[in-house]
Structure formats: C-alpha cells, structure tokens
Tab-separated table of C-alpha atoms in Angstrom:
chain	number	residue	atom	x	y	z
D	1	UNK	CA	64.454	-18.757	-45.706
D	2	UNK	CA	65.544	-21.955	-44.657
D	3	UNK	CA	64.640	-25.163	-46.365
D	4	UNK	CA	64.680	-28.928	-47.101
D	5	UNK	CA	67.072	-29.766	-49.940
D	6	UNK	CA	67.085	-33.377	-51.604
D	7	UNK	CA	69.526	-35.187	-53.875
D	8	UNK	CA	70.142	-36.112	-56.570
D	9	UNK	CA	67.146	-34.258	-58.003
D	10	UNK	CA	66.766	-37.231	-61.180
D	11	UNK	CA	68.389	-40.716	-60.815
D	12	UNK	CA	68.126	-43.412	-63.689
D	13	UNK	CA	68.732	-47.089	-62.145
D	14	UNK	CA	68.769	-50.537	-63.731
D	15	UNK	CA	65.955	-52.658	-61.751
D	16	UNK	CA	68.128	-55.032	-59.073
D	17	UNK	CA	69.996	-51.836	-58.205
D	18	UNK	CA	70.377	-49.882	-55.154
D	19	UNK	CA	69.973	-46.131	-54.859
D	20	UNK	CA	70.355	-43.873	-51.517
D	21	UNK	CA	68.345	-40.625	-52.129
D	22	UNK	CA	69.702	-38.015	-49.734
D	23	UNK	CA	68.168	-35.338	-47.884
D	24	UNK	CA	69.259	-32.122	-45.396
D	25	UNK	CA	66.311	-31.131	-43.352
D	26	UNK	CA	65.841	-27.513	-41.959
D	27	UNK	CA	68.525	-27.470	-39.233
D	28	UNK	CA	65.436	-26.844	-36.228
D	29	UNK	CA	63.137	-29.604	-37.202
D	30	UNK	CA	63.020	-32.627	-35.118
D	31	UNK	CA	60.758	-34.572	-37.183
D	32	UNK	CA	61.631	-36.201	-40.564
D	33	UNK	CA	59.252	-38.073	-43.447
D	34	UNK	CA	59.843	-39.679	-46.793
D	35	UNK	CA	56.987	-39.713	-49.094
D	36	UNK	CA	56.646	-40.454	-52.727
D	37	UNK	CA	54.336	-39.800	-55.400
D	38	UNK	CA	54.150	-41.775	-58.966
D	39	UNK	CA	53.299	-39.578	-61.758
D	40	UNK	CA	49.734	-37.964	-61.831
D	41	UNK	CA	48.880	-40.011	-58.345
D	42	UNK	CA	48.416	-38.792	-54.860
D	43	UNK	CA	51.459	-38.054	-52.607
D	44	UNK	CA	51.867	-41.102	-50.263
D	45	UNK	CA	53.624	-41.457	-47.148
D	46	UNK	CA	56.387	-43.989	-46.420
D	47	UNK	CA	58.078	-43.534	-43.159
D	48	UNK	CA	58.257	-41.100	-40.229
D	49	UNK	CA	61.618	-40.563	-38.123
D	50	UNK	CA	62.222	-38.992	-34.787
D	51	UNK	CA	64.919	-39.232	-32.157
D	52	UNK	CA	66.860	-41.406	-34.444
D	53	UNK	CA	64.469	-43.845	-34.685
D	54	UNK	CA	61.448	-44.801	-37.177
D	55	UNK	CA	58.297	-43.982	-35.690
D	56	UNK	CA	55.786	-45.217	-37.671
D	57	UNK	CA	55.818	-46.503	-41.812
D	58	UNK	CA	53.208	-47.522	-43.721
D	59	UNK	CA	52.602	-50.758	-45.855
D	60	UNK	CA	54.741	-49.773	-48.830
D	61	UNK	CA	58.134	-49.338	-46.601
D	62	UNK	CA	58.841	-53.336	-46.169
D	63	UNK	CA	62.262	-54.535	-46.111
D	64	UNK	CA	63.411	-53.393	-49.598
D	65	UNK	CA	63.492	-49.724	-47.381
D	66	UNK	CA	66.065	-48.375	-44.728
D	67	UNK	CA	66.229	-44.412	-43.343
D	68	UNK	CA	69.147	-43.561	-41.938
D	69	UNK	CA	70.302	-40.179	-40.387
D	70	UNK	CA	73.989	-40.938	-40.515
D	71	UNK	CA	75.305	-37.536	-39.333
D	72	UNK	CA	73.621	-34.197	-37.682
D	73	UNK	CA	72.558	-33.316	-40.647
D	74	UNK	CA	71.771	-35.640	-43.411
D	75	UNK	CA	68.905	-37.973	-43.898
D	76	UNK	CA	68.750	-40.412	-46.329
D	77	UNK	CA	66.738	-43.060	-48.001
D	78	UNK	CA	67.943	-46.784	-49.517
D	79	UNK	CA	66.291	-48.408	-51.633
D	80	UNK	CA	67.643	-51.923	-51.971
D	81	UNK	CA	66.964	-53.855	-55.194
D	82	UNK	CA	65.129	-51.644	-57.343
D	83	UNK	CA	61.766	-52.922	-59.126
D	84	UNK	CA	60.247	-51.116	-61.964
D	85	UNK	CA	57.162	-49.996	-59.482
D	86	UNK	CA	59.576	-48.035	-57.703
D	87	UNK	CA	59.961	-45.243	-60.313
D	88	UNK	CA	58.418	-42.193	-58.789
D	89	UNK	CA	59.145	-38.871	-56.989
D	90	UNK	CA	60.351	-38.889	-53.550
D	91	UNK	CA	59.736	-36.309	-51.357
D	92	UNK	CA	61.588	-35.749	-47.968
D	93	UNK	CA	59.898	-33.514	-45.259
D	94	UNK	CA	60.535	-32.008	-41.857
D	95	UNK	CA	58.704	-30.444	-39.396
D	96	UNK	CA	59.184	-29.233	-35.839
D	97	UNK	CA	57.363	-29.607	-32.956
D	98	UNK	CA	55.201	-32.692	-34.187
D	99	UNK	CA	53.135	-30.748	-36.627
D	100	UNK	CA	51.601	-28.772	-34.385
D	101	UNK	CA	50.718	-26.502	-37.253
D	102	UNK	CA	49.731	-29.197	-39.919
D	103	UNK	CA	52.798	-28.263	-41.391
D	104	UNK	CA	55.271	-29.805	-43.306
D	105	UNK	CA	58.351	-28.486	-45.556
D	106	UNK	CA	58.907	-30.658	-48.618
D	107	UNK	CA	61.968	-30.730	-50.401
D	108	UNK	CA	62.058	-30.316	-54.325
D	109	UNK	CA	61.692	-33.916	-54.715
D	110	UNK	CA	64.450	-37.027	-56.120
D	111	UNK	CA	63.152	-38.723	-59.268
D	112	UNK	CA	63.594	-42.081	-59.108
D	113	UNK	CA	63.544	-44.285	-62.993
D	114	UNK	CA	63.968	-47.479	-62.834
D	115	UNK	CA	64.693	-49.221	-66.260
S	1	UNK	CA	42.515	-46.952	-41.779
S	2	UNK	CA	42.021	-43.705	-43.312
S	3	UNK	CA	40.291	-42.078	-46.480
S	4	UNK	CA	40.197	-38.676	-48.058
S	5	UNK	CA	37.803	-37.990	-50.590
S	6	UNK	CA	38.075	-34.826	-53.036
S	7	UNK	CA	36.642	-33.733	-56.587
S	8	UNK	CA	40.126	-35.094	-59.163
S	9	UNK	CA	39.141	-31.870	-61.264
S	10	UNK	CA	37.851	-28.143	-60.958
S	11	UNK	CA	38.268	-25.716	-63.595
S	12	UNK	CA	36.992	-22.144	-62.665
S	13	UNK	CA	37.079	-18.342	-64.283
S	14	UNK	CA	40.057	-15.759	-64.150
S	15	UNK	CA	39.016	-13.765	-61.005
S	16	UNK	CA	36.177	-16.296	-60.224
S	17	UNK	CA	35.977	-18.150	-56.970
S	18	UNK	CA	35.888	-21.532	-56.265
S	19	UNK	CA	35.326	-23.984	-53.264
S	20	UNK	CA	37.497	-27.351	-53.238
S	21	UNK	CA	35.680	-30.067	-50.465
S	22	UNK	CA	37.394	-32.662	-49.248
S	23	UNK	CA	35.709	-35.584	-46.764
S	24	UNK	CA	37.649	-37.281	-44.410
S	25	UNK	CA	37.387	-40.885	-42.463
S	26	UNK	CA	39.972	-41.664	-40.207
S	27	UNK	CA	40.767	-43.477	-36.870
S	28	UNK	CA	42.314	-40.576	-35.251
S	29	UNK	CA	42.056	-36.611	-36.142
S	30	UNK	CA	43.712	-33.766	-34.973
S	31	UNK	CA	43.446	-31.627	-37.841
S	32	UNK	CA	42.976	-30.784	-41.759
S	33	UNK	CA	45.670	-29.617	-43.792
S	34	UNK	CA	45.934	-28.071	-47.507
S	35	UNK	CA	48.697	-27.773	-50.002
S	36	UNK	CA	49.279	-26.919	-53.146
S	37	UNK	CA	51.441	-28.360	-55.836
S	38	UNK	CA	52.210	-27.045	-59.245
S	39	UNK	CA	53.299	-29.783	-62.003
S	40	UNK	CA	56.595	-30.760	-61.272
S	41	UNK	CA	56.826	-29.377	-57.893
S	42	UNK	CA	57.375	-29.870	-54.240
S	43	UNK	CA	53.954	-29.939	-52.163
S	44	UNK	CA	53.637	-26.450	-50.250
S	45	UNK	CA	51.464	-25.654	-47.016
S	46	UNK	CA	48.656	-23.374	-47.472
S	47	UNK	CA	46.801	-24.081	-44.471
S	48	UNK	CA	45.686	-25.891	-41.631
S	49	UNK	CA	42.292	-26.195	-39.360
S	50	UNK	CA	42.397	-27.962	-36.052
S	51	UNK	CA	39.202	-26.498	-35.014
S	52	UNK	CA	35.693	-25.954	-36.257
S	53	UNK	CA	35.580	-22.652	-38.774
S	54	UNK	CA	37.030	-20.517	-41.192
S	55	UNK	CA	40.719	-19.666	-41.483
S	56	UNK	CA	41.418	-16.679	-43.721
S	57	UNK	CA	45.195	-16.076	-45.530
S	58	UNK	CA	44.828	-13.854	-47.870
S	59	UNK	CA	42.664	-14.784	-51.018
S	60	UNK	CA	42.747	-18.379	-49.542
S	61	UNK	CA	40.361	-19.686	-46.981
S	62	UNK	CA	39.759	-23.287	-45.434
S	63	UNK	CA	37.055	-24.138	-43.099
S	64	UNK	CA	36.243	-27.232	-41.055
S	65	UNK	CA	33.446	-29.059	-39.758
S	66	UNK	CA	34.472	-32.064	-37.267
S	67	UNK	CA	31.216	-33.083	-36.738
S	68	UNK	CA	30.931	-33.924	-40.241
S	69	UNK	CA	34.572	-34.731	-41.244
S	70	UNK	CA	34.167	-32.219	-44.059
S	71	UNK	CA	36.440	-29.042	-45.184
S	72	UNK	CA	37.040	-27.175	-48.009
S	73	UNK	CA	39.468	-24.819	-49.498
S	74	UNK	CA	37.766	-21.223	-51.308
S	75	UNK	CA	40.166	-19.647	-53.616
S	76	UNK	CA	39.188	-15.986	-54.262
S	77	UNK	CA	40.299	-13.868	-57.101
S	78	UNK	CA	41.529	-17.015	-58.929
S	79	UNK	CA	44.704	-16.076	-60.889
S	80	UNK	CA	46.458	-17.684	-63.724
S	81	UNK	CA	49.454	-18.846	-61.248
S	82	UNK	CA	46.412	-20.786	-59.101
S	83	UNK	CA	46.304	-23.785	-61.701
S	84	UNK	CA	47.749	-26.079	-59.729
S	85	UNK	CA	46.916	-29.579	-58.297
S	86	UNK	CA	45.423	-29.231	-54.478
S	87	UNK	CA	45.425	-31.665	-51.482
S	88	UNK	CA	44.085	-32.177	-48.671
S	89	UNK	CA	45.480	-33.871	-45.772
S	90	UNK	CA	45.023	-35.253	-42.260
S	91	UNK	CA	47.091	-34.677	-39.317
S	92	UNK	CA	46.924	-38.619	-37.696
S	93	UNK	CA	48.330	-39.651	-34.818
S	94	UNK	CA	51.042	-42.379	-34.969
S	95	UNK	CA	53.029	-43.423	-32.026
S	96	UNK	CA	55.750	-40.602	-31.396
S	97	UNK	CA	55.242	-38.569	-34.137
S	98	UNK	CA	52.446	-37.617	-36.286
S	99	UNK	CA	52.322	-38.132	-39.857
S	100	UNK	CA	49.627	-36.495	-42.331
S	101	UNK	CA	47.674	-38.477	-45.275
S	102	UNK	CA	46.920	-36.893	-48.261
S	103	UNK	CA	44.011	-37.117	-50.571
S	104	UNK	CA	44.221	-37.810	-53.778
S	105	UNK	CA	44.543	-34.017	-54.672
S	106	UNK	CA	41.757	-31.761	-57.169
S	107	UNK	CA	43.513	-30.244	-60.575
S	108	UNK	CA	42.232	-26.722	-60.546
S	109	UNK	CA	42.274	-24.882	-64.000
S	110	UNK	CA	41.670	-22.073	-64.669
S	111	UNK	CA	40.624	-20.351	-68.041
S	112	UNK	CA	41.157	-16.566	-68.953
C-alpha cells in the first residue's frame, strides 16, 4: 500500500540552527501539507502546497518557514533558526484530488528537539 | 476563523459503546472528518461526512448534522486496541487547495 514517508524520524538541534525535515508523498497525490503537533496538543496545520506553489499557511508559518518540492518527488520543510517553541512532531500529508474524501495520508511524523 | 470543540477525555467498557461529539464553527464547510491517533503515531482517516447522516465502516460510525454544526463518532464493540486519542476535523476551503483543521482531539480509554 503506498504511503507518505518522512525523515529523519527524531532530530536533536541547538536553538539558532537550521533543520530541513524531508518528506516523499504518495507518488498520485497532487496536494501536499505540513502540520505539527507539540506533545499532548492538537495537530495544527502549517502550510498547504499545490502546483509548486504554497496555497494557503496559517499564522505559525512566518518567515522562519520555507517548503520546497525540489525534485518530482521530495518535499521538504526548513526551518531557519530554530527556537526552543519549535520542538514538536511534524507531520507531512498528501492527498489527491483536493480532499474530496476528507482524506489525508500522514506520514510517521519527524521529531523535532530543540535544545 | 474556525473552532472545533470536543470532550479532551472518554473512558468507556471493553465491548461497550461510546459516542465522541464534536461542534464545529467555521467560515466555510464542506465536510467533517475523523481520525485516530495512537500515542506516538501518525494521524489515520477513519471517516468523513459531507452530508447530513450516518456513515457506517464497520464497528465505526460518524454522523452529521449541518444545520447544527454538530457530529459525532460511535465506536461499537470497543476493543483494547481502540484507546487511542480521536479528532475531529474540518474540510475548509482555502484558495486552491483545501486544508482540514483539527480539534483538539478526545483520549478514549478503555478499561477491561
């Protein structure tokens, strides 16, 4: 069955740091997300990406955030200067069709520490 | 903006069932989503109403009400493997694509 993968699946950072966290969607799926969830909280959306292009982010994606699909495949995730608040689980997503079904497909997740 | 609103815990009986509601305000809706995440895990779809009435999968069912932004999610013949951590979520309309919000999720338990 075909499915999201994300990596790395932990990364420890010093706070200033940057940190790409990478992601292959499902090869079909024209529609890509980034969402992250701190520990115990609800899982929040960050950015939405079609046609190589952002289509709509939310308040916590300011500057300090950059998607990228740099090849066919692979979409990614920089976080530029780390702060402490930034420690959480990130989850990439795809869907097809613009969630026609409600659907997305989460990846296992990237922990992010930030120390 | 938007707002989900669902119970943060339920715990329920081995082979019980139990009804998770979630409320929903939001400027644009085209449809209520659930998932399910066990600790540690990825978020995974269970199921998804875009119009008024029960879907049925199995021992899980979701309805919706538009009229009164309300669903819920009834878990039947709750099994050990059901503690998890439950969301709901809203389909929203955002420029080209459509993103979904999540509520702040309901811990299920469930005792033997």
């Amino acid at each position: 069955e075909p499915e999201v993968t994300q990596t790395p699946s932990h990364q420890v950072t010093q706070m200033g740091q940057e940190v790409i966290l990478r992601c292959v969607p499902i090869s079909n799926h024209l529609y890509f997300y980034w969402y992250r969830q701190i520990l115990g909280q609800k899982v929040e959306f960050l950015v939405s990406f079609y046609n190589n292009e952002i289509s709509e982010k939310s308040e916590i994606f300011d500057d300090q955030f950059s998607v990228e699909r740099p090849d066919g495949s692979n979409f990614t995730l920089k976080i530029r200067s780390t702060k402490l608040e930034d420690s959480a689980m990130y989850f990439c997503a795809s869907s097809d069709r613009g969630l026609g079904t409600g659907e997305l497909f989460f990846g296992e997740g990237s922990r992010l520490t930030v120390l | 903006g938007q707002s989900l609103e669902q119970p943060s815990e339920v715990t329920a009986v081995e082979g019980a069932i139990v009804q998770i509601n979630c409320t929903y305000q939001t400027s644009g809706f085209y449809g209520l989503s659930w998932y399910q995440q066990h600790d540690g895990g990825a978020p995974t779809f269970l199921s998804y109403n875009a119009l008024d009435g029960l879907e049925e999968t199995g021992r899980f069912s979701s309805f919706l009400s538009r009229s009164d932004s309300y669903g819920y999610l009834l878990l039947q013949e709750l099994q050990m493997k059901d503690s998890a951590s439950y969301f709901c979520a809203v389909r929203d309309l955002g420029s080209s694509a459509s993103k979904i919000i999540f509520g702040s999720g309901t811990r299920l338990s469930i005792r033997p």
